[in-house]
Amino acid sequence: MIYDYCVIGGGIVGLATAMRLLEARPGSSLVLIEKEDVLGRHQTGHNSGVIHAGIYYPPGSLKAELCRKGAAATKAFCQEQGIRFEVCGKLLVATSDLEVERMEALYERSKQNTIEVQRVSEGELREREPNISGRGALFVPSTGIVSYAEICHAMGRRIIALGGDIRLSTRVTAIRESIDAVDIASAGENWRARKLVACAGLQSDRLAILAGLSIEHRIVPFRGEYFRLPADKNDIVRHLIYPIPDPALPFLGVHLTRMIDGSVTVGPNAVIGFAREGYPRLSVNVADMADYALFPGFWKTVLANRKSAMTELRNSLWKAGYLAECRKYCPSLALKDLLPHEAGIRAQAVRKDGALIHDFLFAETNRMLHVCNAPSPAATSAIPIAEMIRSRLET
């Protein structure tokens, strides 16, 4: 049998893509291949569960456009599928004169991105969030929270209902493109498809190389460590509390996130991971480490970001340092409030020159499309990303 489509990867981008392909071409055949025994096992299942509004992203960028469309599409999908979500809003809190300046720049950017944002004075911030301290804030009312794992399961059910085939616990071992099809192999099974889409996240560079593509980047895993607050602090905030980001740093910084299950998490930081898919603290995978250690772009990235890298590493090893980041805007927190919570690992594409790739990156041939980088807010943006992939396959 020749499938019309093969999608590799059962995270939210792969699932949304498979679902959109079947919706756009009813009756077409599709197989989705996932190496884990559940959908959404990795980045999708370890994120903060935020439906982002897109305030941070440069006006006119693909990230800004996809996030704005994706927030609306995600909420609509949840309503259609009966998935609980909450639009609780987000406060970006400035804690210094410099952050107040950056906050004003961010406010101007929000207007260019046509995102509703409200200025909040120091007094208004105290009224809204008695446990949060700051010089002022920006309030983004459209930001929400959800379980992306639930969204993945709903997408999986829809794919099956549309006639798609989902293969779990199946690791792809070979990909070969010919003039009229793509052959995909795993241990003991083979498939043939007219078009292949690879949405492999943390393994995306390896899948591209396996398929014979020449790529100039590698995936470097950044480990994001979280803590969970005790249950008696579940009401410590009413909204999501984010810092004003430093434009010189590659990641947003530690924030307080209300989760859809009622809990509150603190994090994440960003430290180099010693395993692409190792979530326990001491996880090490020698092959994963060798991949980035032998890639010159990795060392250039470390050198360029050495100051922030050392700060993040110190705070990872020294819990009091991590707490200090939280107490900048939530001074009532204590060490005993930082309870263990599972880490996440971000697939960060890095170029040979050491530059971090912050936007979406695709590699295409006549019959294949590889999603090489799908940075945050990929979960929020998954549905419009899927439509973009579908349109690229049709051209």
PDB file of N, CA and C in Angstrom, residues 153-243:
ATOM      1  N   HIS A 153      -4.376  14.044  22.869  1.00  0.00           N
ATOM      2  CA  HIS A 153      -5.234  12.853  22.849  1.00  0.00           C
ATOM      3  C   HIS A 153      -6.476  13.099  21.990  1.00  0.00           C
ATOM      4  N   ALA A 154      -7.031  14.310  22.073  1.00  0.00           N
ATOM      5  CA  ALA A 154      -8.199  14.638  21.258  1.00  0.00           C
ATOM      6  C   ALA A 154      -7.842  14.656  19.780  1.00  0.00           C
ATOM      7  N   MET A 155      -6.671  15.198  19.436  1.00  0.00           N
ATOM      8  CA  MET A 155      -6.228  15.200  18.041  1.00  0.00           C
ATOM      9  C   MET A 155      -6.025  13.772  17.545  1.00  0.00           C
ATOM     10  N   GLY A 156      -5.450  12.911  18.397  1.00  0.00           N
ATOM     11  CA  GLY A 156      -5.262  11.516  18.019  1.00  0.00           C
ATOM     12  C   GLY A 156      -6.586  10.837  17.712  1.00  0.00           C
ATOM     13  N   ARG A 157      -7.587  11.083  18.553  1.00  0.00           N
ATOM     14  CA  ARG A 157      -8.913  10.490  18.307  1.00  0.00           C
ATOM     15  C   ARG A 157      -9.502  11.000  17.001  1.00  0.00           C
ATOM     16  N   ARG A 158      -9.295  12.277  16.722  1.00  0.00           N
ATOM     17  CA  ARG A 158      -9.850  12.835  15.470  1.00  0.00           C
ATOM     18  C   ARG A 158      -9.142  12.255  14.256  1.00  0.00           C
ATOM     19  N   ILE A 159      -7.856  12.077  14.343  1.00  0.00           N
ATOM     20  CA  ILE A 159      -7.105  11.473  13.220  1.00  0.00           C
ATOM     21  C   ILE A 159      -7.652  10.086  12.903  1.00  0.00           C
ATOM     22  N   ILE A 160      -7.880   9.301  13.937  1.00  0.00           N
ATOM     23  CA  ILE A 160      -8.424   7.951  13.731  1.00  0.00           C
ATOM     24  C   ILE A 160      -9.830   8.021  13.149  1.00  0.00           C
ATOM     25  N   ALA A 161     -10.644   8.958  13.664  1.00  0.00           N
ATOM     26  CA  ALA A 161     -12.008   9.109  13.150  1.00  0.00           C
ATOM     27  C   ALA A 161     -12.017   9.518  11.681  1.00  0.00           C
ATOM     28  N   LEU A 162     -10.981  10.241  11.251  1.00  0.00           N
ATOM     29  CA  LEU A 162     -10.878  10.667   9.844  1.00  0.00           C
ATOM     30  C   LEU A 162     -10.239   9.607   8.956  1.00  0.00           C
ATOM     31  N   GLY A 163      -9.921   8.448   9.533  1.00  0.00           N
ATOM     32  CA  GLY A 163      -9.370   7.347   8.746  1.00  0.00           C
ATOM     33  C   GLY A 163      -7.872   7.192   8.813  1.00  0.00           C
ATOM     34  N   GLY A 164      -7.212   7.990   9.650  1.00  0.00           N
ATOM     35  CA  GLY A 164      -5.765   7.884   9.763  1.00  0.00           C
ATOM     36  C   GLY A 164      -5.347   6.690  10.611  1.00  0.00           C
ATOM     37  N   ASP A 165      -4.100   6.302  10.460  1.00  0.00           N
ATOM     38  CA  ASP A 165      -3.524   5.161  11.173  1.00  0.00           C
ATOM     39  C   ASP A 165      -2.404   5.689  12.065  1.00  0.00           C
ATOM     40  N   ILE A 166      -2.447   5.404  13.367  1.00  0.00           N
ATOM     41  CA  ILE A 166      -1.407   5.850  14.308  1.00  0.00           C
ATOM     42  C   ILE A 166      -0.640   4.639  14.803  1.00  0.00           C
ATOM     43  N   ARG A 167       0.684   4.655  14.625  1.00  0.00           N
ATOM     44  CA  ARG A 167       1.551   3.565  15.074  1.00  0.00           C
ATOM     45  C   ARG A 167       2.428   4.061  16.223  1.00  0.00           C
ATOM     46  N   LEU A 168       2.158   3.599  17.426  1.00  0.00           N
ATOM     47  CA  LEU A 168       2.962   3.946  18.592  1.00  0.00           C
ATOM     48  C   LEU A 168       4.077   2.924  18.787  1.00  0.00           C
ATOM     49  N   SER A 169       5.038   3.250  19.646  1.00  0.00           N
ATOM     50  CA  SER A 169       6.159   2.354  19.968  1.00  0.00           C
ATOM     51  C   SER A 169       6.877   1.883  18.699  1.00  0.00           C
ATOM     52  N   THR A 170       7.017   2.803  17.737  1.00  0.00           N
ATOM     53  CA  THR A 170       7.603   2.460  16.442  1.00  0.00           C
ATOM     54  C   THR A 170       8.691   3.470  16.103  1.00  0.00           C
ATOM     55  N   ARG A 171       9.928   3.037  16.117  1.00  0.00           N
ATOM     56  CA  ARG A 171      11.064   3.920  15.849  1.00  0.00           C
ATOM     57  C   ARG A 171      11.484   3.809  14.384  1.00  0.00           C
ATOM     58  N   VAL A 172      11.524   4.910  13.695  1.00  0.00           N
ATOM     59  CA  VAL A 172      11.951   4.935  12.293  1.00  0.00           C
ATOM     60  C   VAL A 172      13.455   4.719  12.217  1.00  0.00           C
ATOM     61  N   THR A 173      13.867   3.779  11.359  1.00  0.00           N
ATOM     62  CA  THR A 173      15.288   3.454  11.231  1.00  0.00           C
ATOM     63  C   THR A 173      15.867   3.820   9.870  1.00  0.00           C
ATOM     64  N   ALA A 174      15.018   4.074   8.888  1.00  0.00           N
ATOM     65  CA  ALA A 174      15.504   4.424   7.550  1.00  0.00           C
ATOM     66  C   ALA A 174      14.450   5.229   6.818  1.00  0.00           C
ATOM     67  N   ILE A 175      14.918   6.211   6.038  1.00  0.00           N
ATOM     68  CA  ILE A 175      14.055   7.020   5.170  1.00  0.00           C
ATOM     69  C   ILE A 175      14.775   7.169   3.837  1.00  0.00           C
ATOM     70  N   ARG A 176      14.067   6.807   2.761  1.00  0.00           N
ATOM     71  CA  ARG A 176      14.691   6.938   1.434  1.00  0.00           C
ATOM     72  C   ARG A 176      13.678   7.506   0.456  1.00  0.00           C
ATOM     73  N   GLU A 177      14.064   8.619  -0.158  1.00  0.00           N
ATOM     74  CA  GLU A 177      13.178   9.277  -1.128  1.00  0.00           C
ATOM     75  C   GLU A 177      13.534   8.845  -2.540  1.00  0.00           C
ATOM     76  N   SER A 178      12.510   8.506  -3.308  1.00  0.00           N
ATOM     77  CA  SER A 178      12.700   8.197  -4.730  1.00  0.00           C
ATOM     78  C   SER A 178      11.868   9.177  -5.553  1.00  0.00           C
ATOM     79  N   ILE A 179      11.808   8.962  -6.831  1.00  0.00           N
ATOM     80  CA  ILE A 179      11.097   9.911  -7.703  1.00  0.00           C
ATOM     81  C   ILE A 179       9.612   9.977  -7.372  1.00  0.00           C
ATOM     82  N   ASP A 180       9.006   8.826  -7.080  1.00  0.00           N
ATOM     83  CA  ASP A 180       7.548   8.800  -6.934  1.00  0.00           C
ATOM     84  C   ASP A 180       7.055   8.533  -5.514  1.00  0.00           C
ATOM     85  N   ALA A 181       7.959   8.340  -4.536  1.00  0.00           N
ATOM     86  CA  ALA A 181       7.497   8.029  -3.176  1.00  0.00           C
ATOM     87  C   ALA A 181       8.639   8.167  -2.183  1.00  0.00           C
ATOM     88  N   VAL A 182       8.287   8.024  -0.909  1.00  0.00           N
ATOM     89  CA  VAL A 182       9.273   7.971   0.175  1.00  0.00           C
ATOM     90  C   VAL A 182       9.078   6.650   0.900  1.00  0.00           C
ATOM     91  N   ASP A 183      10.163   5.907   1.062  1.00  0.00           N
ATOM     92  CA  ASP A 183      10.122   4.637   1.787  1.00  0.00           C
ATOM     93  C   ASP A 183      10.603   4.859   3.214  1.00  0.00           C
ATOM     94  N   ILE A 184       9.826   4.371   4.161  1.00  0.00           N
ATOM     95  CA  ILE A 184      10.119   4.535   5.587  1.00  0.00           C
ATOM     96  C   ILE A 184      10.193   3.147   6.206  1.00  0.00           C
ATOM     97  N   ALA A 185      11.215   2.907   7.024  1.00  0.00           N
ATOM     98  CA  ALA A 185      11.373   1.592   7.638  1.00  0.00           C
ATOM     99  C   ALA A 185      11.552   1.721   9.134  1.00  0.00           C
ATOM    100  N   SER A 186      11.057   0.711   9.846  1.00  0.00           N
ATOM    101  CA  SER A 186      11.341   0.545  11.276  1.00  0.00           C
ATOM    102  C   SER A 186      11.766  -0.907  11.452  1.00  0.00           C
ATOM    103  N   ALA A 187      12.032  -1.303  12.666  1.00  0.00           N
ATOM    104  CA  ALA A 187      12.411  -2.695  12.911  1.00  0.00           C
ATOM    105  C   ALA A 187      11.209  -3.590  12.629  1.00  0.00           C
ATOM    106  N   GLY A 188      11.232  -4.257  11.492  1.00  0.00           N
ATOM    107  CA  GLY A 188      10.184  -5.228  11.192  1.00  0.00           C
ATOM    108  C   GLY A 188       9.023  -4.723  10.374  1.00  0.00           C
ATOM    109  N   GLU A 189       8.990  -3.442  10.009  1.00  0.00           N
ATOM    110  CA  GLU A 189       7.853  -2.943   9.232  1.00  0.00           C
ATOM    111  C   GLU A 189       8.322  -1.840   8.285  1.00  0.00           C
ATOM    112  N   ASN A 190       7.652  -1.742   7.133  1.00  0.00           N
ATOM    113  CA  ASN A 190       7.988  -0.737   6.124  1.00  0.00           C
ATOM    114  C   ASN A 190       6.719  -0.051   5.645  1.00  0.00           C
ATOM    115  N   TRP A 191       6.872   1.194   5.249  1.00  0.00           N
ATOM    116  CA  TRP A 191       5.764   1.955   4.682  1.00  0.00           C
ATOM    117  C   TRP A 191       6.259   2.701   3.451  1.00  0.00           C
ATOM    118  N   ARG A 192       5.327   3.047   2.588  1.00  0.00           N
ATOM    119  CA  ARG A 192       5.628   3.875   1.418  1.00  0.00           C
ATOM    120  C   ARG A 192       4.584   4.978   1.369  1.00  0.00           C
ATOM    121  N   ALA A 193       5.035   6.214   1.143  1.00  0.00           N
ATOM    122  CA  ALA A 193       4.116   7.348   1.120  1.00  0.00           C
ATOM    123  C   ALA A 193       4.481   8.310  -0.009  1.00  0.00           C
ATOM    124  N   ARG A 194       3.456   8.968  -0.534  1.00  0.00           N
ATOM    125  CA  ARG A 194       3.700   9.955  -1.585  1.00  0.00           C
ATOM    126  C   ARG A 194       4.341  11.225  -1.015  1.00  0.00           C
ATOM    127  N   LYS A 195       3.988  11.563   0.227  1.00  0.00           N
ATOM    128  CA  LYS A 195       4.568  12.740   0.890  1.00  0.00           C
ATOM    129  C   LYS A 195       4.902  12.372   2.334  1.00  0.00           C
ATOM    130  N   LEU A 196       6.024  12.896   2.834  1.00  0.00           N
ATOM    131  CA  LEU A 196       6.422  12.663   4.218  1.00  0.00           C
ATOM    132  C   LEU A 196       6.611  14.001   4.927  1.00  0.00           C
ATOM    133  N   VAL A 197       6.097  14.075   6.146  1.00  0.00           N
ATOM    134  CA  VAL A 197       6.328  15.230   7.016  1.00  0.00           C
ATOM    135  C   VAL A 197       6.960  14.721   8.305  1.00  0.00           C
ATOM    136  N   ALA A 198       8.109  15.275   8.661  1.00  0.00           N
ATOM    137  CA  ALA A 198       8.786  14.882   9.905  1.00  0.00           C
ATOM    138  C   ALA A 198       8.671  16.015  10.915  1.00  0.00           C
ATOM    139  N   CYS A 199       8.020  15.720  12.022  1.00  0.00           N
ATOM    140  CA  CYS A 199       7.863  16.680  13.120  1.00  0.00           C
ATOM    141  C   CYS A 199       8.457  16.030  14.362  1.00  0.00           C
ATOM    142  N   ALA A 200       9.770  15.880  14.368  1.00  0.00           N
ATOM    143  CA  ALA A 200      10.420  15.016  15.347  1.00  0.00           C
ATOM    144  C   ALA A 200      11.009  15.746  16.540  1.00  0.00           C
ATOM    145  N   GLY A 201      10.816  17.062  16.637  1.00  0.00           N
ATOM    146  CA  GLY A 201      11.214  17.781  17.846  1.00  0.00           C
ATOM    147  C   GLY A 201      12.659  17.581  18.248  1.00  0.00           C
ATOM    148  N   LEU A 202      12.877  16.957  19.381  1.00  0.00           N
ATOM    149  CA  LEU A 202      14.222  16.756  19.913  1.00  0.00           C
ATOM    150  C   LEU A 202      15.090  15.865  19.034  1.00  0.00           C
ATOM    151  N   GLN A 203      14.467  15.110  18.134  1.00  0.00           N
ATOM    152  CA  GLN A 203      15.215  14.234  17.222  1.00  0.00           C
ATOM    153  C   GLN A 203      15.169  14.743  15.779  1.00  0.00           C
ATOM    154  N   SER A 204      14.756  15.982  15.574  1.00  0.00           N
ATOM    155  CA  SER A 204      14.499  16.461  14.206  1.00  0.00           C
ATOM    156  C   SER A 204      15.745  16.495  13.339  1.00  0.00           C
ATOM    157  N   ASP A 205      16.899  16.872  13.904  1.00  0.00           N
ATOM    158  CA  ASP A 205      18.114  16.908  13.091  1.00  0.00           C
ATOM    159  C   ASP A 205      18.543  15.496  12.693  1.00  0.00           C
ATOM    160  N   ARG A 206      18.366  14.540  13.600  1.00  0.00           N
ATOM    161  CA  ARG A 206      18.733  13.155  13.297  1.00  0.00           C
ATOM    162  C   ARG A 206      17.839  12.570  12.202  1.00  0.00           C
ATOM    163  N   LEU A 207      16.545  12.896  12.230  1.00  0.00           N
ATOM    164  CA  LEU A 207      15.640  12.414  11.179  1.00  0.00           C
ATOM    165  C   LEU A 207      15.990  13.035   9.839  1.00  0.00           C
ATOM    166  N   ALA A 208      16.370  14.306   9.829  1.00  0.00           N
ATOM    167  CA  ALA A 208      16.752  14.965   8.581  1.00  0.00           C
ATOM    168  C   ALA A 208      18.008  14.326   7.997  1.00  0.00           C
ATOM    169  N   ILE A 209      18.990  14.049   8.852  1.00  0.00           N
ATOM    170  CA  ILE A 209      20.218  13.402   8.386  1.00  0.00           C
ATOM    171  C   ILE A 209      19.920  11.976   7.914  1.00  0.00           C
ATOM    172  N   LEU A 210      19.061  11.265   8.640  1.00  0.00           N
ATOM    173  CA  LEU A 210      18.671   9.912   8.246  1.00  0.00           C
ATOM    174  C   LEU A 210      18.033   9.902   6.864  1.00  0.00           C
ATOM    175  N   ALA A 211      17.316  10.991   6.541  1.00  0.00           N
ATOM    176  CA  ALA A 211      16.646  11.090   5.246  1.00  0.00           C
ATOM    177  C   ALA A 211      17.578  11.580   4.141  1.00  0.00           C
ATOM    178  N   GLY A 212      18.849  11.840   4.491  1.00  0.00           N
ATOM    179  CA  GLY A 212      19.826  12.243   3.478  1.00  0.00           C
ATOM    180  C   GLY A 212      19.895  13.729   3.222  1.00  0.00           C
ATOM    181  N   LEU A 213      19.275  14.534   4.081  1.00  0.00           N
ATOM    182  CA  LEU A 213      19.309  15.981   3.894  1.00  0.00           C
ATOM    183  C   LEU A 213      20.610  16.563   4.427  1.00  0.00           C
ATOM    184  N   SER A 214      21.069  17.611   3.776  1.00  0.00           N
ATOM    185  CA  SER A 214      22.255  18.324   4.223  1.00  0.00           C
ATOM    186  C   SER A 214      21.798  19.506   5.068  1.00  0.00           C
ATOM    187  N   ILE A 215      22.050  19.473   6.360  1.00  0.00           N
ATOM    188  CA  ILE A 215      21.619  20.552   7.253  1.00  0.00           C
ATOM    189  C   ILE A 215      22.837  21.186   7.911  1.00  0.00           C
ATOM    190  N   GLU A 216      22.708  22.453   8.258  1.00  0.00           N
ATOM    191  CA  GLU A 216      23.830  23.196   8.835  1.00  0.00           C
ATOM    192  C   GLU A 216      23.567  23.566  10.291  1.00  0.00           C
ATOM    193  N   HIS A 217      22.664  22.871  10.930  1.00  0.00           N
ATOM    194  CA  HIS A 217      22.366  23.136  12.336  1.00  0.00           C
ATOM    195  C   HIS A 217      22.332  21.815  13.090  1.00  0.00           C
ATOM    196  N   ARG A 218      22.295  21.910  14.398  1.00  0.00           N
ATOM    197  CA  ARG A 218      22.081  20.741  15.248  1.00  0.00           C
ATOM    198  C   ARG A 218      21.143  21.145  16.390  1.00  0.00           C
ATOM    199  N   ILE A 219      20.480  20.144  16.938  1.00  0.00           N
ATOM    200  CA  ILE A 219      19.627  20.370  18.094  1.00  0.00           C
ATOM    201  C   ILE A 219      20.473  20.273  19.360  1.00  0.00           C
ATOM    202  N   VAL A 220      20.407  21.316  20.162  1.00  0.00           N
ATOM    203  CA  VAL A 220      21.038  21.323  21.481  1.00  0.00           C
ATOM    204  C   VAL A 220      19.910  21.309  22.512  1.00  0.00           C
ATOM    205  N   PRO A 221      19.891  20.322  23.405  1.00  0.00           N
ATOM    206  CA  PRO A 221      18.813  20.264  24.395  1.00  0.00           C
ATOM    207  C   PRO A 221      19.056  21.231  25.549  1.00  0.00           C
ATOM    208  N   PHE A 222      18.088  22.099  25.804  1.00  0.00           N
ATOM    209  CA  PHE A 222      18.140  22.978  26.967  1.00  0.00           C
ATOM    210  C   PHE A 222      17.136  22.475  27.991  1.00  0.00           C
ATOM    211  N   ARG A 223      17.648  22.185  29.155  1.00  0.00           N
ATOM    212  CA  ARG A 223      16.828  21.630  30.220  1.00  0.00           C
ATOM    213  C   ARG A 223      16.176  22.761  31.014  1.00  0.00           C
ATOM    214  N   GLY A 224      14.865  22.720  31.127  1.00  0.00           N
ATOM    215  CA  GLY A 224      14.128  23.716  31.901  1.00  0.00           C
ATOM    216  C   GLY A 224      13.629  23.084  33.187  1.00  0.00           C
ATOM    217  N   GLU A 225      14.170  23.527  34.309  1.00  0.00           N
ATOM    218  CA  GLU A 225      13.827  22.932  35.605  1.00  0.00           C
ATOM    219  C   GLU A 225      12.738  23.759  36.285  1.00  0.00           C
ATOM    220  N   TYR A 226      11.716  23.063  36.761  1.00  0.00           N
ATOM    221  CA  TYR A 226      10.576  23.694  37.432  1.00  0.00           C
ATOM    222  C   TYR A 226      10.510  23.251  38.889  1.00  0.00           C
ATOM    223  N   PHE A 227       9.834  24.045  39.683  1.00  0.00           N
ATOM    224  CA  PHE A 227       9.393  23.644  41.009  1.00  0.00           C
ATOM    225  C   PHE A 227       7.881  23.831  41.087  1.00  0.00           C
ATOM    226  N   ARG A 228       7.259  23.077  41.961  1.00  0.00           N
ATOM    227  CA  ARG A 228       5.829  23.219  42.216  1.00  0.00           C
ATOM    228  C   ARG A 228       5.641  23.799  43.612  1.00  0.00           C
ATOM    229  N   LEU A 229       4.721  24.725  43.756  1.00  0.00           N
ATOM    230  CA  LEU A 229       4.435  25.289  45.073  1.00  0.00           C
ATOM    231  C   LEU A 229       3.501  24.364  45.842  1.00  0.00           C
ATOM    232  N   PRO A 230       3.556  24.391  47.172  1.00  0.00           N
ATOM    233  CA  PRO A 230       2.660  23.539  47.965  1.00  0.00           C
ATOM    234  C   PRO A 230       1.198  23.917  47.731  1.00  0.00           C
ATOM    235  N   ALA A 231       0.311  22.967  47.981  1.00  0.00           N
ATOM    236  CA  ALA A 231      -1.117  23.161  47.700  1.00  0.00           C
ATOM    237  C   ALA A 231      -1.703  24.363  48.425  1.00  0.00           C
ATOM    238  N   ASP A 232      -1.173  24.679  49.604  1.00  0.00           N
ATOM    239  CA  ASP A 232      -1.727  25.819  50.336  1.00  0.00           C
ATOM    240  C   ASP A 232      -1.344  27.161  49.715  1.00  0.00           C
ATOM    241  N   LYS A 233      -0.531  27.128  48.652  1.00  0.00           N
ATOM    242  CA  LYS A 233      -0.185  28.346  47.918  1.00  0.00           C
ATOM    243  C   LYS A 233      -0.782  28.353  46.499  1.00  0.00           C
ATOM    244  N   ASN A 234      -1.759  27.496  46.270  1.00  0.00           N
ATOM    245  CA  ASN A 234      -2.388  27.467  44.942  1.00  0.00           C
ATOM    246  C   ASN A 234      -3.113  28.769  44.601  1.00  0.00           C
ATOM    247  N   ASP A 235      -3.440  29.557  45.621  1.00  0.00           N
ATOM    248  CA  ASP A 235      -4.121  30.833  45.388  1.00  0.00           C
ATOM    249  C   ASP A 235      -3.175  32.024  45.542  1.00  0.00           C
ATOM    250  N   ILE A 236      -1.878  31.795  45.458  1.00  0.00           N
ATOM    251  CA  ILE A 236      -0.916  32.878  45.672  1.00  0.00           C
ATOM    252  C   ILE A 236      -1.002  33.933  44.574  1.00  0.00           C
ATOM    253  N   VAL A 237      -1.428  33.513  43.364  1.00  0.00           N
ATOM    254  CA  VAL A 237      -1.614  34.453  42.259  1.00  0.00           C
ATOM    255  C   VAL A 237      -2.935  34.153  41.554  1.00  0.00           C
ATOM    256  N   ARG A 238      -3.498  35.192  40.926  1.00  0.00           N
ATOM    257  CA  ARG A 238      -4.734  35.039  40.167  1.00  0.00           C
ATOM    258  C   ARG A 238      -4.451  34.914  38.675  1.00  0.00           C
ATOM    259  N   HIS A 239      -3.318  35.441  38.261  1.00  0.00           N
ATOM    260  CA  HIS A 239      -2.932  35.423  36.854  1.00  0.00           C
ATOM    261  C   HIS A 239      -1.599  34.696  36.710  1.00  0.00           C
ATOM    262  N   LEU A 240      -1.134  34.560  35.485  1.00  0.00           N
ATOM    263  CA  LEU A 240       0.241  34.115  35.249  1.00  0.00           C
ATOM    264  C   LEU A 240       1.154  35.309  35.492  1.00  0.00           C
ATOM    265  N   ILE A 241       2.284  35.080  36.145  1.00  0.00           N
ATOM    266  CA  ILE A 241       3.210  36.162  36.479  1.00  0.00           C
ATOM    267  C   ILE A 241       4.533  35.916  35.758  1.00  0.00           C
ATOM    268  N   TYR A 242       4.853  36.812  34.831  1.00  0.00           N
ATOM    269  CA  TYR A 242       6.071  36.688  34.025  1.00  0.00           C
ATOM    270  C   TYR A 242       6.982  37.892  34.268  1.00  0.00           C
ATOM    271  N   PRO A 243       8.293  37.700  34.132  1.00  0.00           N
ATOM    272  CA  PRO A 243       9.205  38.844  34.206  1.00  0.00           C
ATOM    273  C   PRO A 243       9.197  39.616  32.889  1.00  0.00           C
TER     274      PRO A 243
END
